[in-house]
Amino acid sequence: MRLGTCVERITRADADAVAALGSAGVATVHEAQGRTGLLDQALRPIGAGTAAGTAVTALCPPGDNWMLHLAIETMRPGDMLVVAVTSPNTDGYFGDILAEFLRIRGGRGVVLDCGVRDVAALRESGLPVWARAICAQGTVKESLGAVNVPVICGGVHIVPGDVIVGDEDGVVAVPAAHAAQVAQAAKARIEKEEAIRARLRAGEATLDIFGLRDRLSARGMRRFETLADLERAEREG
Amino acid sequence: MRLGTCVERITRADADAVAALGSAGVATVHEAQGRTGLLDQALRPIGAGTAAGTAVTALCPPGDNWMLHLAIETMRPGDMLVVAVTSPNTDGYFGDILAEFLRIRGGRGVVLDCGVRDVAALRESGLPVWARAICAQGTVKESLGAVNVPVICGGVHIVPGDVIVGDEDGVVAVPAAHAAQVAQAAKARIEKEEAIRARLRAGEATLDIFGLRDRLSARGMRRFETLADLERAEREG
Amino acid sequence: MRLGTCVERITRADADAVAALGSAGVATVHEAQGRTGLLDQALRPIGAGTAAGTAVTALCPPGDNWMLHLAIETMRPGDMLVVAVTSPNTDGYFGDILAEFLRIRGGRGVVLDCGVRDVAALRESGLPVWARAICAQGTVKESLGAVNVPVICGGVHIVPGDVIVGDEDGVVAVPAAHAAQVAQAAKARIEKEEAIRARLRAGEATLDIFGLRDRLSARGMRRFETLADLERAEREG
Amino acid sequence: MRLGTCVERITRADADAVAALGSAGVATVHEAQGRTGLLDQALRPIGAGTAAGTAVTALCPPGDNWMLHLAIETMRPGDMLVVAVTSPNTDGYFGDILAEFLRIRGGRGVVLDCGVRDVAALRESGLPVWARAICAQGTVKESLGAVNVPVICGGVHIVPGDVIVGDEDGVVAVPAAHAAQVAQAAKARIEKEEAIRARLRAGEATLDIFGLRDRLSARGMRRFETLADLERAEREG
Amino acid sequence: MRLGTCVERITRADADAVAALGSAGVATVHEAQGRTGLLDQALRPIGAGTAAGTAVTALCPPGDNWMLHLAIETMRPGDMLVVAVTSPNTDGYFGDILAEFLRIRGGRGVVLDCGVRDVAALRESGLPVWARAICAQGTVKESLGAVNVPVICGGVHIVPGDVIVGDEDGVVAVPAAHAAQVAQAAKARIEKEEAIRARLRAGEATLDIFGLRDRLSARGMRRFETLADLERAEREG
Amino acid sequence: MRLGTCVERITRADADAVAALGSAGVATVHEAQGRTGLLDQALRPIGAGTAAGTAVTALCPPGDNWMLHLAIETMRPGDMLVVAVTSPNTDGYFGDILAEFLRIRGGRGVVLDCGVRDVAALRESGLPVWARAICAQGTVKESLGAVNVPVICGGVHIVPGDVIVGDEDGVVAVPAAHAAQVAQAAKARIEKEEAIRARLRAGEATLDIFGLRDRLSARGMRRFETLADLERAEREG
């Protein structure tokens, strides 16, 4: 976090990896990279879209969205805007005018660790947005933050150019350097889940499919026919 | 709460009572049993369905959904899965694979005092789910909890076999032994509300319908023509 | 806040101003009156409607909705019911019976600093409602509050007769005496935003449209070609 | 709330009434003025002091404490500084330098609907402070708020010159015009409570002292010798 | 939860077991009964005392403390008052007058799933109190709750007569029937912890004392000399 | 975040810089490094101590403190233990046994983004601890996390070896590479604040000391003699 700095040019993750991660979805990507990178679940979708792109970051003081204007200028088609704040704030940093500017620049979506407004227009426009709050409170343009520096957004460390994937489950970030590898792991996981579903439909139980049944007794799981049996065992010590 | 125990066979509430309670809806059932049994309002529907069934319970450590796999095995058609946690947690305990397993077993819905994921798939499937959070964070299968023991879910004491009713207003639980009696009371309440609506449409005021008008003055309600009159009375002490 | 008082007749904001403010929407009205009057963002729409009207107020003890019955009696076509509480509470103060009563009286919508229930029915009816919570918990009619006195609702001081505007962004209140002036300012703001959009579509950047570009360097914004350049500058102090 | 305005001279509540209210304490004052005026319980004392004084108000944007500097200049001995915010924020608006400035001006204490810092120094100095948060995050001096206009602080409407009383129970505000009357009522309440304590010590029960015993049965309270008796009655319907 | 009922006589846990559990403390008792019975950590001590006793319960509507007066009448020396609410509320249900009444009856302490007031007096008196909030807001005596029925307090199911233990870590409840057995287990745990401390002071590491070292590698823990080594391994896949 | 990895040897910040930062305190250090590095204000001191040291990190699953045992083994005199979690959790990860182990290893303090227990013992021992919660709930040792990898704790990215400073205002982290430079800036800031205090005591106002007075009018601050004057100006438009 370096207030008062702007980086012009970022190194973006590979576009094919971005596409593959986007089609895998948030829960699968999160699993595929070892259960890391998931943003705070309080960041919820405004509307119901899904999106994947490369992060352009803005770091903002509370109630001040000046840096968003500068950050959007650095966006290229395929980017996602990621907005972090220096202290918790729910004001409406992003509304329909910035949305129009972002779409003109080719932005694919927006993730904010703060609030948005004009949500009726945002929903109608179809732009995918994830935010911590919906709030009409306006912001000022008085204090410098930073653009395209690494930020913490939703509790995750995001470097400009990282992959951002969002859907109805939330938002996950993947470091650009790991994107291809995670995309590969995600693909493998999807195939594995398909196999699991086939076994489920064939009548198997998940404890058997996952090999978890024997471990239950190894761990000392005690089984009782009825609750009365359990209560009797407890009374008898 | 007895960690490390599983009860195989539970005593379920009467199916006719379950159906009657389900059609009455959460607010009416809550009133009909003396304003008890309502789960914490933070448990919200994922999607917009309604459901009623008999409780199969799982008690889980934080971030560990092992017991759900075992609990679903004990489900029969008409059951609802009720998931309690030993400490607050918003991880995604339930997703589309468990949903598929539950549907195969005939489960009618799920209530979780924690998080769910794969919500796009859950919504598409139509399975009624109520949860405290939507979160893609995965869970482990390492620590024993309990299955089909009484639990506290959403601040309500639920015994396996109790009736669970969920709709857009939330979730309510009815002890199995009281199900028929509460269903009867719910039916009476619905009829009474119909009569109230008829009087409303005929032009009566609710204070008259509920017999609350005289009590207002008995309690000392002071009426003023305008706010200026009230302020004048205050100034004059 | 004067418990135990009811004011019968209120001075309502001008109907044309109410209509103009309603069509401007919450974010614009909030800006047009100098960024004041916005209710706490935790008050969210139940359903997706918009509404504007003049405030009829009820002040209620926790878990007690008696005053709503009295307040609705004082409503006239074009009013909005505004419900404040003497201490925080999420119980369901308002449901489908009161909704029916309110519609008969010509009420345009409801704003509650507490909870509502019967939301499936409320949504189906199309009545615009904003509330802090959805909760089936019933309320009593035992303690006097107040009707048509000034209240704090969602952190905003609202006088009976003030304009209330609600949409998907939340709820804003405008003092009756300022309604025409704020409506005028809102209209000017909408025209200004249209001009901004036209310049955006013509390819201009927002920093230029808002005249913010020069101030960036005046404030000392430092620009770096790449993140590596920034890090090098930091190392060299 | 009028951003960009400063009022120089305020009308303060009567000093004797302030002193009387201060010695009565928050809970008693709150009762004495009809259970109104209590600030949100999330505003907690930093340290354990008590204080009473007349309100000098500052209204601030999020993360911006410029107005505090101006507000303190308008303080006279016997005043309390009351800080409101235009949107929720926990930054440290007030620290030891402002505390020193305030003490030099004769300020008796501070109430903030936001955060404070340097709390070790504040506690050591003995200055009574109530705040929503303790947070070292610094604030800027970039945007105008307002000084000595009516504000909402902790959910209460406070006019400059109103009486502010704080102790370990929280903070209460009393309109200047009502101060003498409320002080009188507080004195009466203290005497009444003394009489209640004497009766308690003489062995009476509170239900008898407050005349609440007969109402219990009038309301239908059912008494059972044991829990088993109650359960039996329930089973028998 | 049966509103409108009062049970006069309860079956209390064995006094020796209560004393033993009290001296063991909350964390140890919680462990000794299989990590159950711990109340929500949001219930914090007012002051710094510790206490143990048998539960007398009151179940109250929001903002209504009538039942406390009745519950305290049923208290005997050695009891703790446990206050549950039918919906979340932070009002001040308990203050210095009720505290005086409770001490006269021999009460040892109070646990409330709501708020308290007069905390300066409570702290001075030395009465141990645990509560969810400190709030001067007064309560009414209008609606029946219940006395000495099983309640959910802080998320735990408490039956009148159960053991309640509170200290700086929070509050734990032990069913009366298990009190002696849990007290025995607590004693064993204390001895075991003493042995662990002795081994610690003799220089052993906790992984060895608890036998957890081999399991680390069995689970696949990978060790790296430096962070650079780890990063190199990741790059090389 | 790499689950299942442990780094043995870390590069620690310079000990003189650690000492200098510790004596400067959290608010000053936060300012001195450009208002960055402050942990979430919800992490509060248990007790009232202050501490400064170099970070040894543990990353833990919810309800699982296994990694703390391993992390403490890697501690050297002068280190602080920093505990991060993979999802939000308030369980008691750290208690008096781990505290004893940590003190034997020379640890200076602990910062946890989760809960602690045995706080009476912790306070008595004088060990400085900052935590998100106090909770007696026990944790397991079943799932691998990571030791001495970079973590997000309290919303701040912390690399092992970074400086951690805690006092009553909270906790701040300083990257090891910047420690000397920030310590220098902190020293300069302390001297500057001393000069400000001297001017304050000499009777100057903070607006003059900070050179903020002229900017007030430049920004358009309007001054009114009384509130009535302001209201008159508003009416006259």
PDB file of N, CA and C in Angstrom, chain B residues 26-27 30-31 35 38 41 44 168-169 193 196-197 200-201 204-207 210 212-213 215-216 219-227 230-231 234, chain C residues 2-9 66-67 69-70 73 96-97 100-101 104 117-120 123 133-142 144 149-150:
ATOM      1  N   VAL B  26     -44.415 -20.358   7.690  1.00  0.00           N
ATOM      2  CA  VAL B  26     -43.581 -20.147   8.877  1.00  0.00           C
ATOM      3  C   VAL B  26     -44.229 -19.193   9.887  1.00  0.00           C
ATOM      4  N   ALA B  27     -44.699 -18.043   9.434  1.00  0.00           N
ATOM      5  CA  ALA B  27     -45.231 -17.060  10.380  1.00  0.00           C
ATOM      6  C   ALA B  27     -46.442 -17.624  11.117  1.00  0.00           C
ATOM      7  N   HIS B  30     -45.359 -20.401  13.612  1.00  0.00           N
ATOM      8  CA  HIS B  30     -44.710 -19.750  14.758  1.00  0.00           C
ATOM      9  C   HIS B  30     -45.756 -19.194  15.717  1.00  0.00           C
ATOM     10  N   GLU B  31     -46.776 -18.524  15.192  1.00  0.00           N
ATOM     11  CA  GLU B  31     -47.844 -17.994  16.046  1.00  0.00           C
ATOM     12  C   GLU B  31     -48.638 -19.135  16.680  1.00  0.00           C
ATOM     13  N   ARG B  35     -45.672 -18.614  19.563  1.00  0.00           N
ATOM     14  CA  ARG B  35     -44.511 -17.778  19.239  1.00  0.00           C
ATOM     15  C   ARG B  35     -43.199 -18.398  19.714  1.00  0.00           C
ATOM     16  N   LEU B  38     -38.938 -20.346  16.312  1.00  0.00           N
ATOM     17  CA  LEU B  38     -38.435 -19.650  15.122  1.00  0.00           C
ATOM     18  C   LEU B  38     -36.908 -19.600  15.140  1.00  0.00           C
ATOM     19  N   GLN B  41     -33.213 -15.121  12.399  1.00  0.00           N
ATOM     20  CA  GLN B  41     -33.564 -14.566  11.086  1.00  0.00           C
ATOM     21  C   GLN B  41     -32.361 -14.450  10.148  1.00  0.00           C
ATOM     22  N   ARG B  44     -31.285 -17.412   5.962  1.00  0.00           N
ATOM     23  CA  ARG B  44     -32.122 -16.936   4.859  1.00  0.00           C
ATOM     24  C   ARG B  44     -32.217 -17.979   3.748  1.00  0.00           C
ATOM     25  N   GLU B 168     -40.090 -18.045   2.670  1.00  0.00           N
ATOM     26  CA  GLU B 168     -39.326 -16.799   2.495  1.00  0.00           C
ATOM     27  C   GLU B 168     -39.181 -16.014   3.795  1.00  0.00           C
ATOM     28  N   ASP B 169     -40.006 -16.314   4.799  1.00  0.00           N
ATOM     29  CA  ASP B 169     -39.894 -15.634   6.090  1.00  0.00           C
ATOM     30  C   ASP B 169     -38.829 -16.245   6.990  1.00  0.00           C
ATOM     31  N   GLU B 193     -57.667 -15.274  10.334  1.00  0.00           N
ATOM     32  CA  GLU B 193     -57.087 -14.201   9.525  1.00  0.00           C
ATOM     33  C   GLU B 193     -57.943 -13.909   8.300  1.00  0.00           C
ATOM     34  N   ILE B 196     -60.574 -11.654   9.464  1.00  0.00           N
ATOM     35  CA  ILE B 196     -60.035 -10.298   9.649  1.00  0.00           C
ATOM     36  C   ILE B 196     -59.933  -9.578   8.306  1.00  0.00           C
ATOM     37  N   ARG B 197     -59.445 -10.287   7.305  1.00  0.00           N
ATOM     38  CA  ARG B 197     -59.315  -9.654   5.985  1.00  0.00           C
ATOM     39  C   ARG B 197     -60.676  -9.238   5.429  1.00  0.00           C
ATOM     40  N   LEU B 200     -61.605  -6.091   7.095  1.00  0.00           N
ATOM     41  CA  LEU B 200     -60.785  -4.996   6.546  1.00  0.00           C
ATOM     42  C   LEU B 200     -61.366  -4.509   5.231  1.00  0.00           C
ATOM     43  N   ARG B 201     -61.676  -5.469   4.361  1.00  0.00           N
ATOM     44  CA  ARG B 201     -62.193  -5.091   3.042  1.00  0.00           C
ATOM     45  C   ARG B 201     -63.554  -4.432   3.152  1.00  0.00           C
ATOM     46  N   GLU B 204     -63.519  -1.805   7.981  1.00  0.00           N
ATOM     47  CA  GLU B 204     -63.199  -1.639   9.395  1.00  0.00           C
ATOM     48  C   GLU B 204     -61.709  -1.353   9.584  1.00  0.00           C
ATOM     49  N   ALA B 205     -61.398  -0.743  10.713  1.00  0.00           N
ATOM     50  CA  ALA B 205     -60.002  -0.470  11.064  1.00  0.00           C
ATOM     51  C   ALA B 205     -59.481  -1.587  11.961  1.00  0.00           C
ATOM     52  N   THR B 206     -58.172  -1.834  11.913  1.00  0.00           N
ATOM     53  CA  THR B 206     -57.610  -2.946  12.695  1.00  0.00           C
ATOM     54  C   THR B 206     -57.771  -2.723  14.191  1.00  0.00           C
ATOM     55  N   LEU B 207     -57.715  -1.490  14.658  1.00  0.00           N
ATOM     56  CA  LEU B 207     -57.898  -1.251  16.100  1.00  0.00           C
ATOM     57  C   LEU B 207     -59.270  -1.735  16.562  1.00  0.00           C
ATOM     58  N   PHE B 210     -59.389  -5.755  16.249  1.00  0.00           N
ATOM     59  CA  PHE B 210     -58.652  -6.415  17.335  1.00  0.00           C
ATOM     60  C   PHE B 210     -59.099  -5.940  18.722  1.00  0.00           C
ATOM     61  N   LEU B 212     -58.683  -2.994  20.124  1.00  0.00           N
ATOM     62  CA  LEU B 212     -57.562  -2.303  20.767  1.00  0.00           C
ATOM     63  C   LEU B 212     -57.802  -0.803  20.948  1.00  0.00           C
ATOM     64  N   ARG B 213     -58.959  -0.313  20.503  1.00  0.00           N
ATOM     65  CA  ARG B 213     -59.119   1.131  20.497  1.00  0.00           C
ATOM     66  C   ARG B 213     -59.323   1.693  21.915  1.00  0.00           C
ATOM     67  N   ARG B 215     -58.404   0.471  24.708  1.00  0.00           N
ATOM     68  CA  ARG B 215     -57.207   0.341  25.535  1.00  0.00           C
ATOM     69  C   ARG B 215     -56.228   1.485  25.321  1.00  0.00           C
ATOM     70  N   LEU B 216     -56.268   2.086  24.130  1.00  0.00           N
ATOM     71  CA  LEU B 216     -55.369   3.211  23.854  1.00  0.00           C
ATOM     72  C   LEU B 216     -55.594   4.332  24.867  1.00  0.00           C
ATOM     73  N   ARG B 219     -54.762   3.441  28.449  1.00  0.00           N
ATOM     74  CA  ARG B 219     -53.315   3.525  28.728  1.00  0.00           C
ATOM     75  C   ARG B 219     -52.818   4.969  28.758  1.00  0.00           C
ATOM     76  N   GLY B 220     -53.660   5.888  28.405  1.00  0.00           N
ATOM     77  CA  GLY B 220     -53.260   7.292  28.544  1.00  0.00           C
ATOM     78  C   GLY B 220     -52.748   7.941  27.271  1.00  0.00           C
ATOM     79  N   MET B 221     -53.144   7.408  26.141  1.00  0.00           N
ATOM     80  CA  MET B 221     -52.720   8.014  24.880  1.00  0.00           C
ATOM     81  C   MET B 221     -53.298   9.427  24.789  1.00  0.00           C
ATOM     82  N   ARG B 222     -52.404  10.386  24.542  1.00  0.00           N
ATOM     83  CA  ARG B 222     -52.853  11.772  24.402  1.00  0.00           C
ATOM     84  C   ARG B 222     -52.861  12.138  22.927  1.00  0.00           C
ATOM     85  N   ARG B 223     -53.934  12.756  22.495  1.00  0.00           N
ATOM     86  CA  ARG B 223     -54.068  13.090  21.085  1.00  0.00           C
ATOM     87  C   ARG B 223     -53.996  14.599  20.896  1.00  0.00           C
ATOM     88  N   PHE B 224     -53.327  15.014  19.839  1.00  0.00           N
ATOM     89  CA  PHE B 224     -53.187  16.429  19.519  1.00  0.00           C
ATOM     90  C   PHE B 224     -53.580  16.621  18.068  1.00  0.00           C
ATOM     91  N   GLU B 225     -54.192  17.754  17.816  1.00  0.00           N
ATOM     92  CA  GLU B 225     -54.616  18.012  16.448  1.00  0.00           C
ATOM     93  C   GLU B 225     -53.391  18.141  15.531  1.00  0.00           C
ATOM     94  N   THR B 226     -52.402  18.942  15.991  1.00  0.00           N
ATOM     95  CA  THR B 226     -51.205  19.149  15.167  1.00  0.00           C
ATOM     96  C   THR B 226     -49.953  19.043  16.041  1.00  0.00           C
ATOM     97  N   LEU B 227     -48.818  18.936  15.365  1.00  0.00           N
ATOM     98  CA  LEU B 227     -47.547  18.878  16.070  1.00  0.00           C
ATOM     99  C   LEU B 227     -47.324  20.166  16.860  1.00  0.00           C
ATOM    100  N   LEU B 230     -48.969  19.857  20.164  1.00  0.00           N
ATOM    101  CA  LEU B 230     -48.178  19.031  21.074  1.00  0.00           C
ATOM    102  C   LEU B 230     -47.017  19.833  21.653  1.00  0.00           C
ATOM    103  N   GLU B 231     -46.326  20.560  20.807  1.00  0.00           N
ATOM    104  CA  GLU B 231     -45.182  21.339  21.280  1.00  0.00           C
ATOM    105  C   GLU B 231     -45.618  22.418  22.270  1.00  0.00           C
ATOM    106  N   GLU B 234     -46.180  20.827  25.582  1.00  0.00           N
ATOM    107  CA  GLU B 234     -44.922  20.525  26.254  1.00  0.00           C
ATOM    108  C   GLU B 234     -44.315  21.765  26.902  1.00  0.00           C
TER     109      GLU B 234
ATOM    110  N   ARG C   2     -41.780  11.390  21.931  1.00  0.00           N
ATOM    111  CA  ARG C   2     -42.670  11.575  23.086  1.00  0.00           C
ATOM    112  C   ARG C   2     -43.593  10.372  23.138  1.00  0.00           C
ATOM    113  N   LEU C   3     -43.285   9.406  23.983  1.00  0.00           N
ATOM    114  CA  LEU C   3     -44.099   8.207  24.071  1.00  0.00           C
ATOM    115  C   LEU C   3     -45.482   8.570  24.606  1.00  0.00           C
ATOM    116  N   GLY C   4     -46.502   7.948  24.027  1.00  0.00           N
ATOM    117  CA  GLY C   4     -47.871   8.170  24.494  1.00  0.00           C
ATOM    118  C   GLY C   4     -48.561   9.364  23.866  1.00  0.00           C
ATOM    119  N   THR C   5     -48.092   9.804  22.704  1.00  0.00           N
ATOM    120  CA  THR C   5     -48.762  10.917  22.034  1.00  0.00           C
ATOM    121  C   THR C   5     -49.060  10.563  20.585  1.00  0.00           C
ATOM    122  N   CYS C   6     -50.159  11.122  20.094  1.00  0.00           N
ATOM    123  CA  CYS C   6     -50.547  10.916  18.702  1.00  0.00           C
ATOM    124  C   CYS C   6     -50.969  12.250  18.116  1.00  0.00           C
ATOM    125  N   VAL C   7     -50.399  12.582  16.976  1.00  0.00           N
ATOM    126  CA  VAL C   7     -50.779  13.807  16.274  1.00  0.00           C
ATOM    127  C   VAL C   7     -51.669  13.415  15.095  1.00  0.00           C
ATOM    128  N   GLU C   8     -52.823  14.061  14.990  1.00  0.00           N
ATOM    129  CA  GLU C   8     -53.832  13.641  14.017  1.00  0.00           C
ATOM    130  C   GLU C   8     -53.572  14.177  12.613  1.00  0.00           C
ATOM    131  N   ARG C   9     -53.116  15.397  12.522  1.00  0.00           N
ATOM    132  CA  ARG C   9     -53.087  16.070  11.238  1.00  0.00           C
ATOM    133  C   ARG C   9     -51.676  16.574  10.958  1.00  0.00           C
ATOM    134  N   TRP C  66     -48.125  -1.900  18.136  1.00  0.00           N
ATOM    135  CA  TRP C  66     -49.438  -1.277  18.360  1.00  0.00           C
ATOM    136  C   TRP C  66     -49.580   0.033  17.578  1.00  0.00           C
ATOM    137  N   MET C  67     -48.560   0.835  17.611  1.00  0.00           N
ATOM    138  CA  MET C  67     -48.647   2.168  17.016  1.00  0.00           C
ATOM    139  C   MET C  67     -48.847   2.134  15.501  1.00  0.00           C
ATOM    140  N   HIS C  69     -50.939   0.348  13.879  1.00  0.00           N
ATOM    141  CA  HIS C  69     -52.382   0.323  13.616  1.00  0.00           C
ATOM    142  C   HIS C  69     -52.970   1.733  13.682  1.00  0.00           C
ATOM    143  N   LEU C  70     -52.503   2.491  14.648  1.00  0.00           N
ATOM    144  CA  LEU C  70     -52.994   3.856  14.808  1.00  0.00           C
ATOM    145  C   LEU C  70     -52.441   4.761  13.700  1.00  0.00           C
ATOM    146  N   GLU C  73     -54.198   4.520  10.356  1.00  0.00           N
ATOM    147  CA  GLU C  73     -55.491   5.230  10.330  1.00  0.00           C
ATOM    148  C   GLU C  73     -55.343   6.689   9.912  1.00  0.00           C
ATOM    149  N   ASP C  96     -48.913  -9.161   6.221  1.00  0.00           N
ATOM    150  CA  ASP C  96     -49.872  -8.963   5.130  1.00  0.00           C
ATOM    151  C   ASP C  96     -51.187  -8.327   5.579  1.00  0.00           C
ATOM    152  N   ILE C  97     -51.579  -8.491   6.842  1.00  0.00           N
ATOM    153  CA  ILE C  97     -52.832  -7.847   7.269  1.00  0.00           C
ATOM    154  C   ILE C  97     -52.655  -6.331   7.327  1.00  0.00           C
ATOM    155  N   GLU C 100     -52.592  -4.956   3.885  1.00  0.00           N
ATOM    156  CA  GLU C 100     -53.916  -4.795   3.262  1.00  0.00           C
ATOM    157  C   GLU C 100     -54.603  -3.524   3.790  1.00  0.00           C
ATOM    158  N   PHE C 101     -54.487  -3.317   5.097  1.00  0.00           N
ATOM    159  CA  PHE C 101     -55.073  -2.118   5.703  1.00  0.00           C
ATOM    160  C   PHE C 101     -54.445  -0.854   5.098  1.00  0.00           C
ATOM    161  N   ILE C 104     -55.642  -0.158   1.563  1.00  0.00           N
ATOM    162  CA  ILE C 104     -57.010   0.380   1.565  1.00  0.00           C
ATOM    163  C   ILE C 104     -56.987   1.886   1.859  1.00  0.00           C
ATOM    164  N   ARG C 117     -42.602  -9.436   8.052  1.00  0.00           N
ATOM    165  CA  ARG C 117     -42.852 -10.853   7.766  1.00  0.00           C
ATOM    166  C   ARG C 117     -43.914 -10.980   6.691  1.00  0.00           C
ATOM    167  N   ASP C 118     -44.251 -12.228   6.348  1.00  0.00           N
ATOM    168  CA  ASP C 118     -45.171 -12.494   5.233  1.00  0.00           C
ATOM    169  C   ASP C 118     -44.593 -11.926   3.942  1.00  0.00           C
ATOM    170  N   VAL C 119     -43.308 -12.048   3.759  1.00  0.00           N
ATOM    171  CA  VAL C 119     -42.695 -11.353   2.621  1.00  0.00           C
ATOM    172  C   VAL C 119     -43.077 -11.957   1.288  1.00  0.00           C
ATOM    173  N   ALA C 120     -43.432 -13.232   1.252  1.00  0.00           N
ATOM    174  CA  ALA C 120     -43.905 -13.783  -0.020  1.00  0.00           C
ATOM    175  C   ALA C 120     -45.173 -13.038  -0.442  1.00  0.00           C
ATOM    176  N   ARG C 123     -44.338  -9.405  -1.435  1.00  0.00           N
ATOM    177  CA  ARG C 123     -43.753  -9.304  -2.779  1.00  0.00           C
ATOM    178  C   ARG C 123     -44.816  -9.507  -3.846  1.00  0.00           C
ATOM    179  N   ALA C 133     -34.775  -6.096   8.422  1.00  0.00           N
ATOM    180  CA  ALA C 133     -34.704  -7.549   8.541  1.00  0.00           C
ATOM    181  C   ALA C 133     -35.988  -8.180   8.065  1.00  0.00           C
ATOM    182  N   ILE C 134     -35.886  -9.451   7.692  1.00  0.00           N
ATOM    183  CA  ILE C 134     -37.065 -10.285   7.451  1.00  0.00           C
ATOM    184  C   ILE C 134     -37.113 -11.278   8.597  1.00  0.00           C
ATOM    185  N   CYS C 135     -38.219 -11.283   9.340  1.00  0.00           N
ATOM    186  CA  CYS C 135     -38.280 -12.121  10.537  1.00  0.00           C
ATOM    187  C   CYS C 135     -39.738 -12.405  10.862  1.00  0.00           C
ATOM    188  N   ALA C 136     -40.070 -13.679  11.041  1.00  0.00           N
ATOM    189  CA  ALA C 136     -41.465 -14.057  11.300  1.00  0.00           C
ATOM    190  C   ALA C 136     -41.895 -13.791  12.736  1.00  0.00           C
ATOM    191  N   GLN C 137     -40.964 -13.420  13.602  1.00  0.00           N
ATOM    192  CA  GLN C 137     -41.289 -13.217  15.025  1.00  0.00           C
ATOM    193  C   GLN C 137     -42.421 -12.212  15.207  1.00  0.00           C
ATOM    194  N   GLY C 138     -43.483 -12.616  15.905  1.00  0.00           N
ATOM    195  CA  GLY C 138     -44.637 -11.752  16.124  1.00  0.00           C
ATOM    196  C   GLY C 138     -44.369 -10.668  17.152  1.00  0.00           C
ATOM    197  N   THR C 139     -45.203  -9.643  17.111  1.00  0.00           N
ATOM    198  CA  THR C 139     -45.077  -8.516  18.044  1.00  0.00           C
ATOM    199  C   THR C 139     -46.342  -8.417  18.886  1.00  0.00           C
ATOM    200  N   VAL C 140     -46.264  -7.671  19.997  1.00  0.00           N
ATOM    201  CA  VAL C 140     -47.421  -7.479  20.877  1.00  0.00           C
ATOM    202  C   VAL C 140     -47.984  -6.077  20.677  1.00  0.00           C
ATOM    203  N   LYS C 141     -49.064  -5.800  21.364  1.00  0.00           N
ATOM    204  CA  LYS C 141     -49.715  -4.483  21.345  1.00  0.00           C
ATOM    205  C   LYS C 141     -49.971  -4.101  22.789  1.00  0.00           C
ATOM    206  N   GLU C 142     -48.905  -3.773  23.521  1.00  0.00           N
ATOM    207  CA  GLU C 142     -49.015  -3.557  24.962  1.00  0.00           C
ATOM    208  C   GLU C 142     -48.529  -2.187  25.416  1.00  0.00           C
ATOM    209  N   LEU C 144     -47.400   1.924  24.747  1.00  0.00           N
ATOM    210  CA  LEU C 144     -47.591   3.085  23.889  1.00  0.00           C
ATOM    211  C   LEU C 144     -46.255   3.555  23.319  1.00  0.00           C
ATOM    212  N   VAL C 149     -45.025  12.001  15.374  1.00  0.00           N
ATOM    213  CA  VAL C 149     -44.034  12.907  15.968  1.00  0.00           C
ATOM    214  C   VAL C 149     -42.746  12.715  15.169  1.00  0.00           C
ATOM    215  N   PRO C 150     -41.818  13.675  15.239  1.00  0.00           N
ATOM    216  CA  PRO C 150     -40.542  13.478  14.552  1.00  0.00           C
ATOM    217  C   PRO C 150     -39.823  12.254  15.125  1.00  0.00           C
TER     218      PRO C 150
END
